[in-house]
Amino acid sequence: MARDRRSGGRRGKSTRAGGSIDQLPWQQVQNHYPPFELLNPDQMDQLHATSMRILSEAGIRVMGDNVMDIFERAGAIVDRETKTIRMDESIVAEALKTVPSQFTLTARNRAKRITMGGNNVNFGLVAGPPNVHDRINGRRQGNYIDYCNFIKLAHHFNAVNLIGNQVMAPIEMPANNRHLDTYLANLAYSDLSFHCTAIGRGRAMDGINMMAITRGQSPQEMRDDPGVITIISVNSPRLFDDAMGDGLIAMAEYGQPVTVTPFTLMGAMTPVTLPAALAQQNAEALFGVVLTQLVQPGTPVMYGSFTSNVDMRSGAPAFGTPENAKANIVGGQLARRYGIPYRTSNANASNAVDLQAAYETMMATWGAVLGGANIVYHAAGWLEGGLTASYEKFIMDVEIIQNMIEFLKPMKFDEDELGFDAIQSVPTGGHFFGAEHTMERYETAFYRPILSDWQNYENWEAAGAKDAAERATEIWQQALRDYQEPAMDPAIREELDAYVAKRKEEIGAGEP
């Protein structure tokens, strides 16, 4: 499945029909380029100061008494009548002292451990849509069969490093316990780490417990070697609900990473200006970061940025915009200021796998990478503003990710690569096709795409004149045919099945 070298040349897709899909090997991607700095130090100071005013003067409203208790013990001002917490900068600064600047996430396959922080970059599977789409079956509600297919695709394609929280919701399953079935699919059909749901303590603990089972450990033993991660979505503007608080606390108690991500859409959840949106995002993110450290100092935590804008004519969310790309970059500056690993996304708002989906995704991906993202969440399969998980978009995104991985590889630079002898050996007006320098590198010279078609027009037309979307359909179909389920000890699978059955019985018709 994986390949250890690149190959190039102008060729068609005839090799794909008879063999496996040629792709980059599994790897921990690193970004060796300096992160882009969009704001100068004075502007960063102003942004920070405004965020501190939001926390100390306006405050954050919380719904859980337990969260209020924790902040009150830390010296914050807690108004229990309005459920509003205000804190000064000293509490934030003290909490930031214990935030790890880097941490690892270890799946049941320890060879697929990933690192968050530093110059490491990871790409995640789409998470959360209620719908699914492909060119054969059309748009439909999320369901368990398609859910499992996406987990298989994520396992098959090495560009995906992490499974998100429910690729799509399997609507046919009970909402109060379907997280158990999706966790089981994550663990059975892939060997990657995954994002567990933190809507309440029970769902978070189920994710922790099930990953621990596959690793032959207790949840306590995973404290120093985390295996699952979650996202706490702040309800912007300035609202932290009780279920998310309970989930965060459970994760922090067991040393599992938490990503605090305000959902800030300019013109709807924040003021319409980008500096105001970033100041609010920063205050909301830091509130959650502080909470993780108050629960358990040293808890791995990520700074999440999901700031974009709305269409002011309709109110619909827009992604992959210039404003979104800028927010991705400044979010990275803020995360580095506080020494926190950084999460952002490369979302798009297109309703189809088309030019809009491609250029919006690419715009947002550049913003994320230039911003120094450690994880690009929703990186593979996101469509329709997050309402649909798309098979064809997944393949397009894998191509985008692979292009970015190749771009991030440092350039080899030595006398042989400079090629003076090769240049001198070819007569003026000649060509390098048969040069020794070329022939030595023929198979490895250039990145070889999985989706692009580099045939000339006549050959492309003779092969059926298939556009990228049609080719993407063929690729995901082949990937599912080629998919091989990762091995699991039968005793572990039996223990997982028993855990799921027991928990479903315990949950019954209630909430987990």
Coordinates of C-alpha atoms in Angstrom, one line a residue:
M1 CA 0.0 0.0 0.0
A2 CA 2.6 2.5 1.0
R3 CA 5.5 3.4 -1.1
D4 CA 9.0 4.4 -0.1
R5 CA 9.8 6.6 -3.1
R6 CA 8.2 9.0 -5.4
S7 CA 7.9 8.6 -9.1
G8 CA 7.2 11.0 -11.8
G9 CA 6.5 11.5 -15.5
R10 CA 3.6 12.4 -17.7
R11 CA 1.5 9.3 -17.6
G12 CA -2.1 8.1 -17.4
K13 CA -4.0 6.0 -14.9
S14 CA -3.7 2.7 -16.6
T15 CA -1.4 1.4 -13.8
R16 CA -4.1 2.1 -11.2
A17 CA -6.6 -0.5 -12.5
G18 CA -4.1 -3.4 -12.2
G19 CA -2.4 -2.6 -8.9
S20 CA -2.8 -0.9 -5.6
I21 CA -3.1 2.9 -5.2
D22 CA 0.4 4.5 -5.2
Q23 CA 0.6 6.8 -2.2
L24 CA 3.1 8.4 0.2
P25 CA 4.2 6.3 3.2
W26 CA 2.9 6.8 6.7
Q27 CA 5.0 9.5 8.3
Q28 CA 5.2 12.2 11.0
V29 CA 5.0 15.3 8.8
Q30 CA 7.1 18.2 9.9
N31 CA 7.1 21.9 8.8
H32 CA 10.7 23.1 8.7
Y33 CA 9.8 26.5 7.3
P34 CA 9.5 29.5 9.6
P35 CA 5.8 30.2 10.6
F36 CA 4.3 33.2 8.9
E37 CA 3.8 36.2 11.2
L38 CA 0.8 38.3 10.0
L39 CA 0.7 40.6 13.1
N40 CA 3.6 42.5 14.5
P41 CA 4.5 42.4 18.2
D42 CA 2.6 45.5 19.1
Q43 CA -0.6 44.2 17.4
M44 CA -0.2 40.9 19.2
D45 CA 0.1 42.7 22.5
Q46 CA -3.1 44.7 21.7
L47 CA -4.9 41.4 20.9
H48 CA -3.7 39.8 24.1
A49 CA -4.7 42.8 26.2
T50 CA -8.2 42.9 24.7
S51 CA -8.6 39.2 25.4
M52 CA -7.6 39.7 29.0
R53 CA -10.2 42.5 29.3
I54 CA -12.8 40.1 28.0
L55 CA -11.9 37.6 30.6
S56 CA -11.7 40.1 33.5
E57 CA -14.5 42.5 32.7
A58 CA -17.0 40.8 30.4
G59 CA -16.4 37.2 31.7
I60 CA -17.4 33.8 30.5
R61 CA -20.8 32.3 31.3
V62 CA -20.8 28.6 32.4
M63 CA -23.6 26.2 33.0
G64 CA -21.9 23.8 35.4
D65 CA -21.6 24.3 39.2
N66 CA -18.5 22.1 39.2
V67 CA -16.7 24.5 36.8
M68 CA -17.7 27.5 38.9
D69 CA -16.3 25.7 42.0
I70 CA -13.0 25.0 40.3
F71 CA -12.5 28.7 39.2
E72 CA -13.7 30.0 42.6
R73 CA -11.0 27.9 44.4
A74 CA -8.4 29.4 42.0
G75 CA -9.4 33.0 42.9
A76 CA -11.6 33.9 40.0
I77 CA -14.7 36.1 40.6
V78 CA -17.8 33.9 40.3
D79 CA -21.2 35.4 40.0
R80 CA -23.5 32.4 40.7
E81 CA -26.6 34.3 39.9
T82 CA -25.6 35.0 36.3
K83 CA -23.2 32.0 36.2
T84 CA -20.5 34.3 35.0
I85 CA -16.8 33.8 35.7
R86 CA -14.3 36.7 35.6
M87 CA -10.6 36.3 36.2
D88 CA -7.5 38.5 35.9
E89 CA -4.4 37.8 33.9
S90 CA -2.5 36.4 36.8
I91 CA -4.7 33.2 36.8
V92 CA -4.2 32.8 33.1
A93 CA -0.4 33.3 33.4
E94 CA -0.1 30.8 36.3
A95 CA -2.1 28.1 34.4
L96 CA 0.0 28.6 31.2
K97 CA 3.1 27.6 33.2
T98 CA 2.0 24.0 33.4
V99 CA 0.8 23.5 29.8
P100 CA 3.0 21.0 27.9
S101 CA 4.4 22.6 24.7
Q102 CA 4.4 19.2 23.0
F103 CA 2.7 15.8 23.6
T104 CA 2.3 12.5 21.8
L105 CA -0.9 10.6 21.0
T106 CA -0.5 6.8 20.9
A107 CA -2.9 4.6 19.0
R108 CA -3.3 0.9 19.5
N109 CA -0.7 0.6 16.8
R110 CA 2.3 2.3 18.5
A111 CA 4.0 2.8 15.2
K112 CA 1.3 5.3 14.4
R113 CA 2.0 7.6 17.3
I114 CA 1.7 11.2 16.4
T115 CA 3.2 14.3 18.0
M116 CA 1.4 17.6 18.7
G117 CA 3.5 20.7 19.1
G118 CA 6.7 22.0 17.7
N119 CA 6.9 21.8 13.9
N120 CA 4.9 18.6 13.7
V121 CA 1.8 18.6 11.3
N122 CA -1.0 16.1 11.4
F123 CA -4.1 15.8 9.3
G124 CA -7.5 14.6 10.6
L125 CA -10.6 12.9 9.0
V126 CA -13.7 15.0 8.7
A127 CA -15.9 14.9 11.8
G128 CA -19.5 15.6 12.7
P129 CA -21.6 15.9 9.5
P130 CA -25.2 14.6 9.6
N131 CA -25.1 13.6 5.9
V132 CA -22.9 11.7 3.5
H133 CA -22.6 11.9 -0.3
D134 CA -21.0 10.1 -3.2
R135 CA -21.5 10.3 -6.9
I136 CA -23.1 6.9 -7.1
N137 CA -25.7 7.0 -4.3
G138 CA -26.2 10.7 -3.9
R139 CA -26.8 12.7 -0.7
R140 CA -28.3 10.8 2.2
Q141 CA -28.4 10.7 6.0
G142 CA -25.4 9.5 7.9
N143 CA -25.5 5.8 8.6
Y144 CA -23.3 3.1 10.1
I145 CA -22.3 1.4 6.8
D146 CA -20.9 4.7 5.4
Y147 CA -19.3 5.5 8.8
C148 CA -17.4 2.2 8.6
N149 CA -16.4 2.9 5.0
F150 CA -14.8 6.2 6.0
I151 CA -12.9 4.6 8.8
K152 CA -11.6 2.1 6.3
L153 CA -10.5 4.8 3.9
A154 CA -8.8 6.7 6.7
H155 CA -6.9 3.6 7.6
H156 CA -6.0 2.9 4.0
F157 CA -4.7 6.3 3.1
N158 CA -1.5 7.2 4.9
A159 CA -2.2 11.0 4.6
V160 CA -4.8 10.7 7.4
N161 CA -3.2 10.7 10.9
L162 CA -6.2 10.9 13.2
I163 CA -9.9 10.0 13.2
G164 CA -12.3 12.8 14.1
N165 CA -15.4 12.7 16.3
Q166 CA -17.9 10.6 14.3
V167 CA -17.2 11.0 10.5
M168 CA -20.9 11.3 10.2
A169 CA -23.7 10.7 12.7
P170 CA -25.2 7.2 12.1
I171 CA -28.7 8.5 12.4
E172 CA -30.4 5.1 12.5
M173 CA -28.7 4.4 15.9
P174 CA -29.9 5.7 19.3
A175 CA -28.2 9.1 20.0
N176 CA -27.5 8.2 23.6
N177 CA -25.3 5.2 22.9
R178 CA -24.2 5.3 19.2
H179 CA -20.8 6.7 20.3
L180 CA -20.0 3.2 21.5
D181 CA -20.6 1.7 18.1
T182 CA -18.5 4.4 16.4
Y183 CA -15.7 4.0 18.9
L184 CA -15.7 0.3 18.2
A185 CA -15.6 0.9 14.4
N186 CA -12.7 3.3 14.9
L187 CA -10.7 0.6 16.8
A188 CA -11.7 -2.4 14.7
Y189 CA -11.3 -0.9 11.2
S190 CA -8.3 1.3 11.8
D191 CA -5.3 1.4 14.2
L192 CA -5.2 5.2 14.4
S193 CA -5.9 7.4 17.4
F194 CA -9.3 9.0 17.5
H195 CA -11.2 11.9 18.9
C196 CA -13.7 10.8 21.5
T197 CA -16.9 12.7 22.2
A198 CA -16.9 14.9 25.3
I199 CA -20.5 15.7 25.5
G200 CA -20.7 14.8 29.1
R201 CA -18.4 12.6 31.3
G202 CA -19.8 9.2 30.2
R203 CA -19.0 9.6 26.5
A204 CA -15.5 10.8 27.3
M205 CA -14.8 7.9 29.7
D206 CA -16.1 5.4 27.2
G207 CA -13.5 6.6 24.6
I208 CA -10.7 6.4 27.2
N209 CA -11.7 3.0 28.5
M210 CA -12.1 1.5 25.0
M211 CA -8.7 2.7 23.8
A212 CA -7.1 1.4 27.1
I213 CA -8.6 -2.0 26.4
T214 CA -7.0 -2.2 22.9
R215 CA -3.6 -1.3 24.5
G216 CA -3.9 -3.8 27.3
Q217 CA -3.8 -1.1 29.9
S218 CA -6.0 0.5 32.5
P219 CA -7.2 4.1 31.9
Q220 CA -4.9 5.2 34.7
E221 CA -1.9 3.7 32.9
M222 CA -2.7 5.8 29.9
R223 CA -2.2 9.1 31.8
D224 CA 1.4 9.5 30.8
D225 CA 0.9 8.1 27.3
P226 CA -2.4 9.5 25.9
G227 CA -4.4 7.6 23.3
V228 CA -7.5 9.7 22.6
I229 CA -8.2 13.4 22.2
T230 CA -11.3 15.5 22.3
I231 CA -12.5 18.9 21.2
I232 CA -14.4 21.2 23.6
S233 CA -16.4 23.6 21.4
V234 CA -17.1 26.9 23.2
N235 CA -20.6 28.2 22.4
S236 CA -19.5 31.6 21.2
P237 CA -20.1 34.2 22.3
R238 CA -18.7 33.5 25.7
L239 CA -20.8 30.5 26.8
F240 CA -19.3 27.2 28.2
D241 CA -22.0 24.6 28.6
D242 CA -22.2 22.0 31.4
A243 CA -21.8 18.9 29.2
M244 CA -18.6 20.2 27.6
G245 CA -17.3 21.1 31.1
D246 CA -18.0 17.6 32.4
G247 CA -16.2 16.1 29.3
L248 CA -13.2 18.4 29.7
I249 CA -12.9 17.5 33.4
A250 CA -13.0 13.8 32.7
M251 CA -10.3 14.0 30.0
A252 CA -8.1 16.2 32.2
E253 CA -8.4 13.9 35.2
Y254 CA -7.1 11.0 33.1
G255 CA -4.4 13.0 31.3
Q256 CA -6.0 12.8 27.9
P257 CA -5.5 15.8 25.6
V258 CA -8.2 18.5 25.2
T259 CA -8.5 20.9 22.3
V260 CA -10.4 24.0 23.2
T261 CA -12.0 25.5 20.0
P262 CA -14.3 28.4 20.0
F263 CA -16.7 28.4 17.0
T264 CA -16.4 32.0 16.0
L265 CA -18.1 33.2 12.8
M266 CA -17.6 36.9 12.2
G267 CA -20.9 38.7 12.0
A268 CA -22.8 36.0 13.8
M269 CA -20.9 34.7 16.9
T270 CA -18.4 37.6 17.0
P271 CA -18.3 41.2 15.9
V272 CA -17.8 41.6 12.1
T273 CA -14.1 42.7 12.3
L274 CA -11.3 40.2 12.3
P275 CA -9.3 41.7 15.3
A276 CA -12.5 41.6 17.4
A277 CA -13.2 38.0 16.4
L278 CA -9.6 37.0 17.2
A279 CA -9.7 38.7 20.6
Q280 CA -12.9 36.9 21.5
Q281 CA -11.6 33.6 20.2
N282 CA -8.5 34.0 22.2
A283 CA -10.4 34.8 25.4
E284 CA -12.7 31.8 25.0
A285 CA -9.8 29.4 24.1
L286 CA -7.7 30.6 27.1
F287 CA -10.6 30.1 29.4
G288 CA -10.8 26.4 28.5
V289 CA -7.0 26.0 28.6
V290 CA -7.0 27.4 32.1
L291 CA -9.7 25.0 33.2
T292 CA -7.7 22.0 32.0
Q293 CA -4.7 23.1 34.2
L294 CA -6.9 23.9 37.2
V295 CA -8.3 20.3 37.0
Q296 CA -4.9 18.7 36.5
P297 CA -1.7 20.7 36.0
G298 CA 0.2 19.3 33.0
T299 CA -2.9 18.1 31.1
P300 CA -2.1 18.2 27.4
V301 CA -4.2 20.8 25.7
M302 CA -4.4 22.4 22.3
Y303 CA -5.3 25.9 21.3
G304 CA -8.1 25.7 18.8
S305 CA -9.0 28.2 16.1
F306 CA -12.1 28.0 14.0
T307 CA -12.7 31.6 13.0
S308 CA -14.3 32.4 9.7
N309 CA -17.0 34.7 8.4
V310 CA -20.6 34.5 7.3
D311 CA -22.1 35.6 4.1
M312 CA -23.6 39.0 5.1
R313 CA -26.4 38.6 2.5
S314 CA -27.7 35.3 3.8
G315 CA -26.1 34.6 7.2
A316 CA -24.7 31.3 5.8
P317 CA -21.2 30.3 7.1
A318 CA -18.3 30.8 4.7
F319 CA -15.0 28.9 4.8
G320 CA -11.8 29.0 2.9
T321 CA -12.1 32.8 2.6
P322 CA -9.2 35.3 2.9
E323 CA -10.5 36.2 6.3
N324 CA -10.5 32.5 7.3
A325 CA -6.9 32.1 6.1
K326 CA -5.7 35.1 8.0
A327 CA -7.5 33.8 11.2
N328 CA -5.7 30.5 10.7
I329 CA -2.3 32.3 10.6
V330 CA -3.0 34.6 13.6
G331 CA -4.4 31.7 15.6
G332 CA -1.0 30.0 15.2
Q333 CA 0.8 33.2 16.4
L334 CA -1.4 33.2 19.5
A335 CA -0.8 29.6 20.2
R336 CA 3.0 30.1 19.9
R337 CA 2.8 33.1 22.2
Y338 CA 1.4 31.0 24.9
G339 CA 3.4 27.8 24.2
I340 CA 0.4 25.7 23.3
P341 CA 0.1 23.1 20.5
Y342 CA -2.1 24.5 17.7
R343 CA -5.2 23.1 16.0
T344 CA -7.1 24.6 13.1
S345 CA -9.0 23.4 10.0
N346 CA -9.1 23.7 6.2
A347 CA -12.9 23.8 5.8
N348 CA -14.9 24.9 2.7
A349 CA -18.5 25.9 2.1
S350 CA -19.1 24.3 -1.3
N351 CA -22.2 22.2 -1.9
A352 CA -20.4 20.0 -4.5
V353 CA -17.0 18.5 -5.2
D354 CA -16.1 21.3 -7.6
L355 CA -13.8 24.2 -8.3
Q356 CA -15.2 26.0 -5.3
A357 CA -14.5 23.1 -3.0
A358 CA -10.9 22.9 -4.3
Y359 CA -9.9 26.5 -4.1
E360 CA -11.5 27.1 -0.7
T361 CA -9.9 24.0 0.7
M362 CA -6.5 24.9 -0.7
M363 CA -6.8 28.5 0.6
A364 CA -7.6 27.3 4.1
T365 CA -4.9 24.6 4.0
W366 CA -2.3 27.2 3.1
G367 CA -3.5 29.4 6.0
A368 CA -3.3 26.4 8.4
V369 CA 0.2 25.4 7.3
L370 CA 1.6 28.9 7.2
G371 CA 0.1 29.4 10.6
G372 CA 2.1 26.5 12.0
A373 CA -0.8 24.1 12.7
N374 CA 0.0 20.9 14.5
I375 CA -3.3 19.4 13.5
V376 CA -5.4 20.3 10.5
Y377 CA -8.8 19.0 11.7
H378 CA -11.6 18.1 9.1
A379 CA -8.8 17.8 6.6
A380 CA -10.2 14.9 4.5
G381 CA -13.8 14.7 3.4
W382 CA -15.5 17.9 4.6
L383 CA -18.2 19.4 2.3
E384 CA -21.2 21.6 2.4
G385 CA -19.9 23.7 5.3
G386 CA -19.6 20.6 7.4
L387 CA -23.1 19.2 6.8
T388 CA -21.8 16.4 4.5
A389 CA -19.0 13.9 4.5
S390 CA -18.1 13.3 0.9
Y391 CA -16.3 10.3 -0.6
E392 CA -15.0 12.1 -3.6
K393 CA -14.0 15.1 -1.5
F394 CA -12.0 12.7 0.7
I395 CA -10.0 11.7 -2.3
M396 CA -9.5 15.3 -3.4
D397 CA -8.3 16.2 0.1
V398 CA -5.9 13.3 0.2
E399 CA -4.3 14.7 -2.9
I400 CA -4.2 18.2 -1.4
I401 CA -2.6 16.8 1.8
Q402 CA 0.0 14.8 -0.1
N403 CA 0.9 17.8 -2.2
M404 CA 1.4 19.8 1.1
I405 CA 3.4 17.0 2.6
E406 CA 5.8 17.0 -0.4
F407 CA 6.0 20.8 -0.3
L408 CA 7.0 20.7 3.4
K409 CA 9.9 18.2 2.7
P410 CA 13.2 20.1 3.0
M411 CA 15.0 20.5 -0.3
K412 CA 18.1 18.4 -0.7
F413 CA 20.9 20.7 -1.6
D414 CA 24.4 19.5 -2.5
E415 CA 26.8 19.5 -5.5
D416 CA 25.1 16.5 -7.1
E417 CA 21.6 18.2 -6.8
L418 CA 23.0 21.4 -8.2
G419 CA 23.9 19.4 -11.3
F420 CA 26.7 21.4 -12.8
D421 CA 28.1 18.4 -14.5
A422 CA 24.7 17.5 -15.9
I423 CA 24.2 21.0 -17.2
Q424 CA 27.7 21.0 -18.8
S425 CA 27.1 17.5 -20.4
V426 CA 24.1 18.5 -22.5
P427 CA 24.8 20.6 -25.6
T428 CA 23.1 24.0 -26.0
G429 CA 19.7 23.5 -27.4
G430 CA 19.6 19.9 -26.4
H431 CA 17.5 18.1 -23.8
F432 CA 17.9 16.2 -20.5
F433 CA 15.6 13.3 -21.1
G434 CA 18.4 10.8 -21.6
A435 CA 21.0 12.4 -19.4
E436 CA 22.7 10.2 -16.8
H437 CA 21.6 12.7 -14.1
T438 CA 18.0 12.3 -15.2
M439 CA 18.0 8.5 -15.6
E440 CA 19.4 8.1 -12.1
R441 CA 16.4 9.9 -10.7
Y442 CA 13.7 8.9 -13.2
E443 CA 11.6 7.0 -10.7
T444 CA 12.1 9.4 -7.8
A445 CA 12.4 12.9 -9.2
F446 CA 8.9 14.2 -8.7
Y447 CA 5.8 13.8 -6.6
R448 CA 3.4 11.3 -8.2
P449 CA -0.3 12.3 -7.6
I450 CA -3.1 9.8 -7.0
L451 CA -5.9 12.0 -8.6
S452 CA -4.3 14.3 -11.2
D453 CA -4.3 13.1 -14.8
W454 CA -1.2 14.3 -16.7
Q455 CA -2.0 12.7 -20.1
N456 CA -2.2 14.8 -23.1
Y457 CA -5.7 15.7 -24.3
E458 CA -5.9 13.0 -27.0
N459 CA -5.0 10.2 -24.7
W460 CA -7.2 11.6 -21.9
E461 CA -10.1 11.7 -24.4
A462 CA -9.5 8.2 -25.6
A463 CA -9.4 6.9 -22.0
G464 CA -13.0 8.2 -21.4
A465 CA -12.4 12.0 -20.8
K466 CA -12.9 11.5 -17.0
D467 CA -12.8 14.6 -14.9
A468 CA -11.3 14.6 -11.4
A469 CA -14.6 13.8 -9.7
E470 CA -15.1 10.7 -11.8
R471 CA -11.5 9.6 -11.2
A472 CA -12.0 10.2 -7.4
T473 CA -15.0 7.8 -7.5
E474 CA -12.9 5.1 -9.0
I475 CA -10.1 5.6 -6.5
W476 CA -12.3 5.4 -3.3
Q477 CA -14.0 2.3 -4.8
Q478 CA -10.6 0.7 -5.4
A479 CA -9.4 1.7 -1.9
L480 CA -12.3 -0.1 -0.3
R481 CA -11.6 -3.2 -2.4
D482 CA -7.9 -3.1 -1.4
Y483 CA -8.6 -2.3 2.3
Q484 CA -7.2 -4.7 4.8
E485 CA -8.5 -4.7 8.3
P486 CA -5.7 -4.3 10.9
A487 CA -5.1 -7.3 13.1
M488 CA -6.6 -7.4 16.6
D489 CA -6.1 -10.0 19.2
P490 CA -9.5 -11.9 19.4
A491 CA -9.4 -11.7 23.2
I492 CA -9.2 -7.9 22.9
R493 CA -12.1 -7.8 20.4
E494 CA -14.1 -9.9 22.8
E495 CA -13.4 -7.6 25.7
L496 CA -14.4 -4.6 23.5
D497 CA -17.7 -6.2 22.5
A498 CA -18.4 -7.1 26.1
Y499 CA -17.7 -3.5 27.2
V500 CA -20.0 -2.1 24.6
A501 CA -22.8 -4.5 25.5
K502 CA -22.5 -3.8 29.2
R503 CA -22.4 0.0 28.7
K504 CA -25.5 -0.1 26.5
E505 CA -27.3 -2.0 29.2
E506 CA -26.2 0.5 31.8
I507 CA -27.2 3.5 29.7
G508 CA -30.6 2.2 28.8
A509 CA -32.8 5.0 27.7
G510 CA -30.9 7.6 29.7
E511 CA -27.8 9.7 29.0
P512 CA -24.3 8.1 29.4

